[in-house]
Amino acid sequence: MKISVIGAGYVGLVTGSCFADLGNDVICVDNDASKIKKLKSGKIPIYEPGLEELIKLNVKEGRLSFSSDIKNSVSRSEVIFICVGTPPKNNGEADLTFIEGVSRDIALSMSSYKLIVEKSTVPVNTGEWVERTIKVHNPRNVKFDVASNPEFLREGSAIKDFMNPDRVIIGVKSKKAKDILIELYRPLKSEIIITDIKSAELIKHAANSFLAMKISFINSISNVCDRLGADVNEVSRGIGLDRRIGKDFLNAGIGFGGFCFPKDLGAFIRISEKCGYDFGILKEVQRVNDMQKSVLVKKVEEMIWNLQDKTVGVLGLSFKPDTDDIRAIGIISILVKEGARIRAYDPAAMVKAKGVLGARVKFCKDAYDVAKNCDCIIVATEWNEFKELDLKKMKKLMRQPVIIDGRNIYDPETVKLLGFKYSGMGRR
Ligand code: UGA
C-alpha cells in the first residue's frame, strides 16, 4: 500500500519503518526540514534499538523515503497516519493544535480517496474533530474516512512491540476503512479488535492509565513493606502469579517516568472531568508517583544524614533502560537543592542530560568513575551493565559504602555481605 506517515518523531519513525519492512511504500513526512535532511543522510534523531538498521535497510530497498512536502506525499498515498505530538497543556489536557494543522493540510492536498488514521494518543472525540476539519477544508469534496489505530509501543522495544502486538485496535465507521486496515495489519497475525472510533481512542488512555495504576499500586505496597520489614519483590511475585492480576508491571521503584504515562494520565483525568466524572483513583495514581522520588531521597538521608556537601552518585539518567529519554532529573534536582554534589553516568542518555542539567552535575565516564569518593550510590535505571558491576571495586572507590537501589536490581543479602549499607524500594 502507499502510505504517508505524518510526523517523523518516535512513533512516526517506528510506524513508518515497520510498515515499510512489511512491504509497503512509505513516506515519512515532517515539517522540520532539518530533521528530514538528517534522516535522508542516514542520521536517526532518536535512540531506539534496531531502528537505525531497519530504516537503512528499507531506504536501500526503496520502500521508505523522507519528505517535508506534505502536499505531494498525501497526494501520492492512500493511507495517511497522523503521528504528530499531542503535548500536555498546563492543565494536563492534550494540546491538539498539531493534529488540527495536519488535518487541514491533508484536506487541502486530497485529490482522491484517503483513509486518515489517528496513531498519536488523542482524547476521545478527536476523530470527529479531524473529520469535521477535513470536511471544512476539502473544497473538491473528495471522499475520505477517518480511523483510530492507537499505538502501544514502548520506548526501547518499539519495533518488537510493533511487529508482535498483543492486539491491534482499529476504530472505524466504514467497511472500506476497516478492510484497508485489516489488510495492512494482516502480516502481523495478531488479534485485531474492530470497534467504533471513540472506543478505540478510549482504549489507549484506559490502557496507559491502568498500567500506571499497577505501578503506583505496587509502589504503595513497597512503602508499606518498608515500614513493616517485608519484601515487595516477594509480594509482587505472590500476587502476580494470580492470573487475574498478572505479573507484568509490578516492579516497585522510583515511579514511572518518560513522557507517555504522566502525559496520558493527566489527559485522561481532564477528559473525565470535562464529561462530568471525577476519576479519583487516577489522581491518587499521580500522587503516589510524584511522592516516590521523595521516598528515595528520604532513604538517602536516613543512610548518610545531611546532604549538604555530600557526594551522591547516580547510576542511570534515562527513565528506563534502552532509551536516551531522561528521567532521573527530578531526583537530581531534589538532591542538588539539598546541597549534594552529584556524579552521574548513563550508557545512553548523557548527551541529553548534559543539555538539561549542565554544570550542576559531574558527568562520569562509567559507573566506577561515578563511585569515586561518593557517600552514596543511587541506582535510578535498571540498565543491565549496572546489574553486572564489580561491587567490591565500587566499594573501594567510595567514601562510604552505601547503595540505595531505586530499581531493586541487587540481592540485599549479597550486597550487605560485601559490607555495604543497602536499601531497596520496599526491601532491605
Ligand atoms: C508506555 C506503554 O507501556 C506503551 O504501551 C505505550 O504505547 C506508551 O507508553 C505510549 O503511550 O506511547 P513507555 O512510556 O515507553 O510505554 O514505557 P514503559 O515501558 O511502559 O515504562 C513506563 C515507566 O514505568 C518507566 O519509567 C518504567 O521504569 C516504569 N515501570 C514500568 C515501573 O516503575 N514498574 C514496572 O513494573 C513497569
Coordinates of C-alpha atoms and ligand atoms in Angstrom, one line a residue:
M1 CA 0.0 0.0 0.0
K2 CA 1.0 3.6 -0.5
I3 CA 1.3 5.2 2.9
S4 CA 2.3 8.6 4.3
V5 CA 3.2 8.9 8.0
I6 CA 2.9 12.5 9.1
G7 CA 5.3 13.3 12.0
A8 CA 8.8 11.8 11.9
G9 CA 9.1 11.6 15.7
Y10 CA 9.4 8.4 17.8
V11 CA 6.0 6.9 16.9
G12 CA 6.1 8.1 13.3
L13 CA 9.6 6.7 12.5
V14 CA 8.9 3.3 14.1
T15 CA 5.5 3.0 12.4
G16 CA 6.8 4.2 9.1
S17 CA 9.9 1.9 9.0
C18 CA 7.9 -1.1 10.2
F19 CA 5.1 -0.7 7.6
A20 CA 7.9 -0.3 5.0
D21 CA 9.5 -3.5 6.3
L22 CA 6.2 -5.3 5.8
G23 CA 6.4 -4.4 2.1
N24 CA 4.5 -1.1 1.9
D25 CA 5.6 2.0 0.1
V26 CA 6.1 4.6 2.9
I27 CA 6.9 8.3 3.0
C28 CA 7.7 9.7 6.5
V29 CA 6.8 13.4 6.4
D30 CA 7.8 16.1 8.8
N31 CA 7.7 19.9 8.6
D32 CA 11.1 20.2 10.3
A33 CA 13.2 20.3 7.2
S34 CA 16.5 19.9 9.1
K35 CA 15.2 16.6 10.6
I36 CA 14.2 15.4 7.1
K37 CA 17.7 16.4 5.8
K38 CA 19.4 14.4 8.6
L39 CA 17.1 11.4 8.0
K40 CA 17.9 11.5 4.3
S41 CA 21.6 11.5 5.1
G42 CA 21.1 8.4 7.3
K43 CA 21.2 10.1 10.7
I44 CA 18.5 8.9 13.1
P45 CA 17.4 11.6 15.6
I46 CA 16.4 9.1 18.4
Y47 CA 18.0 6.1 20.1
E48 CA 15.8 3.1 19.7
P49 CA 17.3 -0.4 19.4
G50 CA 17.1 -1.8 15.8
L51 CA 15.6 1.4 14.3
E52 CA 18.6 2.6 12.5
E53 CA 19.2 -0.7 10.8
L54 CA 15.5 -1.0 9.9
I55 CA 15.4 2.5 8.4
K56 CA 18.7 2.0 6.4
L57 CA 17.5 -1.4 5.0
N58 CA 14.2 -0.1 3.9
V59 CA 15.6 3.1 2.4
K60 CA 18.1 1.0 0.5
E61 CA 15.4 -1.3 -0.8
G62 CA 13.3 1.7 -2.0
R63 CA 10.3 1.2 0.3
L64 CA 11.0 4.1 2.7
S65 CA 11.6 7.7 2.0
F66 CA 11.5 11.1 3.8
S67 CA 9.9 14.3 2.8
S68 CA 9.0 17.7 4.2
D69 CA 6.4 18.2 1.4
I70 CA 3.1 17.1 2.9
K71 CA 1.0 18.0 -0.1
N72 CA 3.0 15.8 -2.5
S73 CA 3.2 13.0 0.0
V74 CA -0.5 13.0 0.7
S75 CA -1.5 13.1 -2.9
R76 CA 0.8 10.0 -3.6
S77 CA -0.7 8.0 -0.7
E78 CA -4.0 6.2 0.0
V79 CA -3.5 5.7 3.8
I80 CA -2.2 8.6 5.9
F81 CA -1.1 8.0 9.5
I82 CA -1.1 11.0 11.8
C83 CA 1.8 10.6 14.2
V84 CA 2.4 14.2 15.4
G85 CA 2.8 15.2 19.0
T86 CA 0.0 15.8 21.5
P87 CA 1.9 17.6 24.3
P88 CA 0.2 18.4 27.6
K89 CA -1.1 21.9 28.3
N90 CA -0.6 23.4 31.8
N91 CA -3.9 21.9 33.0
G92 CA -2.9 18.4 31.8
E93 CA -5.2 18.5 28.7
A94 CA -3.7 17.4 25.4
D95 CA -2.8 20.2 23.0
L96 CA -4.3 19.2 19.7
T97 CA -3.0 22.1 17.6
F98 CA -0.7 19.9 15.6
I99 CA -3.5 17.4 14.9
E100 CA -5.7 20.2 13.6
G101 CA -2.9 21.7 11.5
V102 CA -2.1 18.3 9.8
S103 CA -5.8 17.6 9.2
R104 CA -6.2 20.9 7.4
D105 CA -3.0 20.2 5.4
I106 CA -4.3 16.8 4.4
A107 CA -7.7 18.2 3.3
L108 CA -6.0 20.7 1.1
S109 CA -3.8 18.1 -0.5
M110 CA -6.5 15.5 -1.3
S111 CA -7.4 14.7 -4.9
S112 CA -8.6 11.0 -4.5
Y113 CA -10.0 8.8 -1.7
K114 CA -7.9 8.9 1.5
L115 CA -8.0 6.9 4.8
I116 CA -6.8 9.2 7.5
V117 CA -5.7 7.2 10.6
E118 CA -5.0 8.7 14.1
K119 CA -2.0 6.9 15.6
S120 CA -1.0 9.6 18.1
T121 CA -2.6 9.3 21.5
V122 CA -5.6 11.6 21.4
P123 CA -8.6 12.4 23.6
V124 CA -11.8 10.7 22.8
N125 CA -13.8 12.7 20.1
T126 CA -10.6 13.8 18.3
G127 CA -11.7 11.6 15.3
E128 CA -14.9 13.6 15.0
W129 CA -12.9 16.9 15.0
V130 CA -10.4 15.6 12.4
E131 CA -13.4 14.6 10.2
R132 CA -15.1 18.0 10.6
T133 CA -11.8 19.8 9.9
I134 CA -11.2 17.8 6.7
K135 CA -14.8 18.4 5.5
V136 CA -14.4 22.2 6.0
H137 CA -11.1 22.4 4.1
N138 CA -11.9 19.8 1.4
P139 CA -13.2 22.0 -1.5
R140 CA -13.4 19.3 -4.1
N141 CA -15.5 17.1 -1.8
V142 CA -13.1 14.2 -2.2
K143 CA -14.2 11.0 -0.4
F144 CA -12.3 10.1 2.8
D145 CA -12.6 8.1 6.0
V146 CA -11.1 8.7 9.4
A147 CA -10.0 5.8 11.7
S148 CA -8.3 5.4 15.1
N149 CA -5.5 2.9 15.4
P150 CA -3.7 3.7 18.7
E151 CA -0.1 2.7 19.2
F152 CA 1.1 0.6 22.1
L153 CA 4.8 0.9 21.6
R154 CA 7.3 1.0 24.5
E155 CA 10.4 3.0 24.1
G156 CA 13.3 0.6 24.0
S157 CA 11.3 -2.2 22.5
A158 CA 9.1 -0.4 20.0
I159 CA 10.0 -2.4 16.9
K160 CA 9.4 -5.7 18.7
D161 CA 6.1 -4.3 20.0
F162 CA 5.0 -3.1 16.6
M163 CA 5.8 -6.5 14.9
N164 CA 4.4 -8.7 17.7
P165 CA 1.5 -6.7 19.2
D166 CA -0.7 -8.3 21.9
R167 CA -3.6 -6.8 19.9
V168 CA -4.3 -4.3 17.1
I169 CA -7.1 -1.8 17.8
I170 CA -9.0 -0.5 14.8
G171 CA -11.7 2.1 15.3
V172 CA -13.7 2.8 12.1
K173 CA -17.0 3.9 10.7
S174 CA -17.0 2.4 7.2
K175 CA -16.4 -1.1 5.8
K176 CA -13.8 0.3 3.3
A177 CA -11.7 1.8 6.2
K178 CA -12.0 -1.5 8.1
D179 CA -10.9 -3.6 5.1
I180 CA -7.9 -1.4 4.3
L181 CA -6.6 -1.6 7.9
I182 CA -7.2 -5.3 8.3
E183 CA -5.3 -5.9 5.1
L184 CA -2.4 -3.6 6.3
Y185 CA -2.1 -5.5 9.5
R186 CA -2.7 -9.0 8.1
P187 CA 1.1 -9.9 8.0
L188 CA 1.4 -9.4 11.8
K189 CA -1.0 -12.3 12.5
S190 CA -2.2 -10.6 15.6
E191 CA -5.7 -10.4 17.2
I192 CA -7.5 -7.4 15.7
I193 CA -10.3 -5.7 17.6
I194 CA -12.6 -3.7 15.3
T195 CA -14.6 -1.1 17.2
D196 CA -16.1 2.4 16.9
I197 CA -13.7 5.3 16.8
K198 CA -14.5 6.7 20.2
S199 CA -13.9 3.3 21.9
A200 CA -10.6 2.9 20.1
E201 CA -9.5 6.3 21.3
L202 CA -10.6 5.5 24.9
I203 CA -8.8 2.1 24.8
K204 CA -5.4 3.8 24.6
H205 CA -6.0 6.1 27.6
A206 CA -7.6 3.4 29.6
A207 CA -4.6 1.0 28.9
N208 CA -1.9 3.5 29.9
S209 CA -3.9 4.6 33.0
F210 CA -4.4 1.0 34.1
L211 CA -0.7 0.2 33.7
A212 CA 0.3 3.4 35.6
M213 CA -2.2 2.4 38.3
K214 CA -0.5 -1.0 38.6
I215 CA 2.9 0.7 39.1
S216 CA 1.5 3.1 41.7
F217 CA -0.2 0.2 43.5
I218 CA 3.0 -1.8 43.8
N219 CA 4.9 1.3 44.9
S220 CA 2.3 1.9 47.6
I221 CA 2.8 -1.8 48.7
S222 CA 6.5 -1.1 48.7
N223 CA 6.0 1.8 51.1
V224 CA 4.1 -0.5 53.4
C225 CA 6.8 -3.2 53.1
D226 CA 9.4 -0.6 54.1
R227 CA 7.6 0.2 57.3
L228 CA 6.9 -3.5 58.2
G229 CA 10.2 -5.1 57.0
A230 CA 8.5 -7.2 54.3
D231 CA 10.0 -7.7 50.8
V232 CA 8.0 -6.1 48.0
N233 CA 9.5 -8.4 45.3
E234 CA 8.1 -11.4 47.1
V235 CA 4.7 -9.8 47.5
S236 CA 4.8 -8.8 43.8
R237 CA 5.6 -12.4 42.8
G238 CA 3.0 -13.7 45.1
I239 CA 0.2 -11.6 43.7
G240 CA 1.4 -11.6 40.1
L241 CA 1.1 -15.3 39.7
D242 CA -2.7 -14.9 40.2
R243 CA -3.7 -14.7 36.5
R244 CA -6.4 -12.2 37.3
I245 CA -3.7 -9.8 38.4
G246 CA -0.8 -10.8 36.1
K247 CA 2.9 -10.5 36.8
D248 CA 3.9 -7.7 34.5
F249 CA 4.2 -4.1 35.6
L250 CA 4.5 -5.0 39.3
N251 CA 8.1 -3.8 39.8
A252 CA 8.4 -1.3 42.6
G253 CA 10.8 1.6 42.1
I254 CA 11.0 5.3 41.9
G255 CA 7.8 5.6 40.0
F256 CA 7.0 5.8 36.3
G257 CA 8.8 8.3 34.2
G258 CA 9.1 9.1 30.5
F259 CA 6.6 11.0 28.5
C260 CA 3.5 8.9 27.9
F261 CA 2.3 7.7 31.3
P262 CA 2.5 11.1 33.0
K263 CA 1.0 12.9 30.0
D264 CA -1.8 10.4 29.3
L265 CA -2.8 10.1 32.9
G266 CA -3.1 13.9 33.1
A267 CA -5.0 14.0 29.9
F268 CA -7.4 11.2 30.9
I269 CA -8.2 12.9 34.2
R270 CA -9.1 16.1 32.3
I271 CA -11.2 14.1 29.7
S272 CA -13.2 12.6 32.6
E273 CA -13.6 15.9 34.4
K274 CA -14.8 17.5 31.2
C275 CA -17.5 14.9 30.8
G276 CA -18.6 15.3 34.4
Y277 CA -16.7 12.4 36.1
D278 CA -14.2 12.8 38.8
F279 CA -11.7 10.0 38.2
G280 CA -10.4 10.0 41.8
I281 CA -8.3 6.7 41.5
L282 CA -6.2 8.2 38.8
K283 CA -5.5 11.3 40.8
E284 CA -4.2 9.1 43.5
V285 CA -2.1 7.2 41.0
Q286 CA -0.5 10.6 40.1
R287 CA 0.1 11.5 43.8
V288 CA 1.7 8.2 44.7
N289 CA 4.0 8.6 41.6
D290 CA 5.0 12.1 42.5
M291 CA 5.8 11.1 46.1
Q292 CA 8.0 8.2 45.2
K293 CA 11.0 10.4 44.4
S294 CA 10.9 11.9 47.9
V295 CA 10.7 8.4 49.3
L296 CA 14.1 7.6 47.7
V297 CA 15.6 10.9 48.8
K298 CA 14.5 10.2 52.4
K299 CA 16.3 6.8 52.2
V300 CA 19.5 8.6 51.2
E301 CA 19.1 10.9 54.2
E302 CA 18.5 8.0 56.6
M303 CA 21.8 6.5 55.4
I304 CA 24.1 9.5 55.2
W305 CA 22.3 12.1 57.3
N306 CA 22.6 15.7 55.9
L307 CA 23.1 16.0 52.1
Q308 CA 24.9 19.4 52.3
D309 CA 28.3 18.8 50.7
K310 CA 27.9 15.1 50.5
T311 CA 28.7 13.4 47.1
V312 CA 25.9 11.3 45.7
G313 CA 26.4 9.1 42.7
V314 CA 23.5 8.5 40.3
L315 CA 23.6 5.4 38.1
G316 CA 21.1 5.9 35.2
L317 CA 19.5 9.1 33.9
S318 CA 17.1 7.6 31.4
F319 CA 13.5 6.8 32.6
K320 CA 14.1 3.1 31.8
P321 CA 16.8 1.0 30.1
D322 CA 17.4 1.0 26.3
T323 CA 16.4 4.6 25.8
D324 CA 18.1 8.0 26.0
D325 CA 14.9 9.6 27.3
I326 CA 15.9 11.3 30.6
R327 CA 14.0 10.6 33.9
A328 CA 16.3 10.8 37.0
I329 CA 16.5 14.5 36.5
G330 CA 13.6 15.1 39.0
I331 CA 15.6 13.2 41.7
I332 CA 18.8 15.0 40.9
S333 CA 17.0 18.4 41.3
I334 CA 15.9 17.5 44.8
L335 CA 19.4 16.3 45.8
V336 CA 21.0 19.4 44.4
K337 CA 18.5 21.6 46.3
E338 CA 19.5 19.8 49.5
G339 CA 23.2 20.8 48.8
A340 CA 24.5 17.4 47.5
R341 CA 27.2 17.2 44.8
I342 CA 26.2 14.8 42.1
R343 CA 28.3 12.4 40.0
A344 CA 26.3 10.7 37.3
Y345 CA 26.6 8.2 34.4
D346 CA 24.2 6.7 31.9
P347 CA 25.0 4.4 29.0
A348 CA 22.8 6.3 26.5
A349 CA 21.3 9.5 28.0
M350 CA 24.4 11.6 28.8
V351 CA 24.2 14.0 25.9
K352 CA 20.5 14.8 26.6
A353 CA 21.1 15.1 30.4
K354 CA 24.1 17.4 29.9
G355 CA 21.8 19.7 27.9
V356 CA 19.3 19.9 30.8
L357 CA 21.5 19.6 33.9
G358 CA 24.7 21.3 32.7
A359 CA 27.1 22.5 35.4
R360 CA 25.2 21.1 38.4
V361 CA 26.3 17.6 37.7
K362 CA 29.7 15.9 37.2
F363 CA 29.2 13.5 34.2
C364 CA 31.4 10.5 34.6
K365 CA 32.8 8.0 32.0
D366 CA 31.3 4.9 33.7
A367 CA 29.9 3.6 37.0
Y368 CA 33.3 3.2 38.6
D369 CA 34.1 6.8 37.8
V370 CA 30.8 7.8 39.5
A371 CA 31.8 5.8 42.6
K372 CA 34.9 7.9 43.3
N373 CA 34.6 9.5 46.8
C374 CA 30.8 9.0 46.9
D375 CA 29.0 9.0 50.2
C376 CA 26.1 7.0 48.5
I377 CA 25.2 5.5 45.1
I378 CA 21.6 5.6 43.8
V379 CA 20.5 3.1 41.1
A380 CA 17.9 5.1 39.2
T381 CA 17.7 3.0 36.0
E382 CA 18.0 -0.8 35.7
W383 CA 20.5 -0.9 32.8
N384 CA 22.0 -4.4 32.5
E385 CA 25.5 -3.1 32.9
F386 CA 24.6 -1.8 36.4
K387 CA 23.4 -5.3 37.4
E388 CA 26.8 -6.7 36.5
L389 CA 29.0 -4.2 38.3
D390 CA 32.0 -5.4 40.3
L391 CA 30.6 -4.1 43.7
K392 CA 33.9 -4.9 45.5
K393 CA 35.7 -2.5 43.2
M394 CA 32.9 0.1 43.6
K395 CA 33.2 -0.1 47.4
K396 CA 36.9 0.6 47.3
L397 CA 36.3 3.7 45.3
M398 CA 33.6 5.1 47.6
R399 CA 33.9 7.2 50.7
Q400 CA 31.0 5.5 52.4
P401 CA 29.7 2.1 51.1
V402 CA 26.0 3.0 50.8
I403 CA 23.7 1.8 48.0
I404 CA 20.1 3.0 47.5
D405 CA 18.7 0.6 44.9
G406 CA 15.9 2.6 43.3
R407 CA 15.1 -0.2 40.9
N408 CA 15.6 -3.3 43.2
I409 CA 18.3 -4.8 40.9
Y410 CA 20.5 -6.2 43.6
D411 CA 20.0 -9.0 46.1
P412 CA 20.1 -7.3 49.5
E413 CA 21.8 -10.1 51.3
T414 CA 24.7 -10.3 48.8
V415 CA 25.3 -6.6 48.8
K416 CA 25.2 -6.4 52.6
L417 CA 27.7 -9.3 52.8
L418 CA 30.1 -7.2 50.8
G419 CA 30.0 -4.6 53.5
F420 CA 27.5 -2.2 52.0
K421 CA 24.7 -0.4 53.8
Y422 CA 21.8 -1.2 51.5
S423 CA 18.2 -0.1 51.0
G424 CA 15.9 -1.0 48.1
M425 CA 12.4 0.2 47.4
G426 CA 10.2 -1.9 49.7
R427 CA 13.1 -4.3 50.6
R428 CA 16.1 -4.0 52.8
Ligands
UGA1 C1 4.1 3.2 27.6 C2 3.3 2.0 27.4 O1 3.9 0.8 28.0 C3 3.1 1.7 25.9 O2 2.3 0.6 25.7 C4 2.5 2.9 25.2 O3 2.4 2.8 23.9 C5 3.4 4.1 25.5 O4 3.6 4.3 26.9 C6 2.8 5.3 24.8 O5 1.7 5.7 25.3 O6 3.3 5.8 23.8 P1 6.8 3.8 27.7 O7 6.4 5.1 28.3 O8 7.8 3.7 26.6 O9 5.5 3.0 27.1 O10 7.4 2.9 28.8 P2 7.1 1.6 29.8 O11 8.0 0.5 29.4 O12 5.7 1.4 29.8 O13 7.6 2.2 31.2 C7 7.0 3.4 31.7 C8 7.6 3.7 33.1 O14 7.1 2.8 34.1 C9 9.1 3.6 33.2 O15 9.6 4.7 33.9 C10 9.3 2.3 33.9 O16 10.5 2.3 34.7 C11 8.1 2.3 34.9 N1 7.7 1.0 35.3 C12 7.3 0.0 34.5 C13 7.8 0.7 36.7 O17 8.2 1.5 37.5 N2 7.5 -0.6 37.1 C14 7.0 -1.5 36.3 O18 6.7 -2.6 36.8 C15 7.0 -1.2 34.9

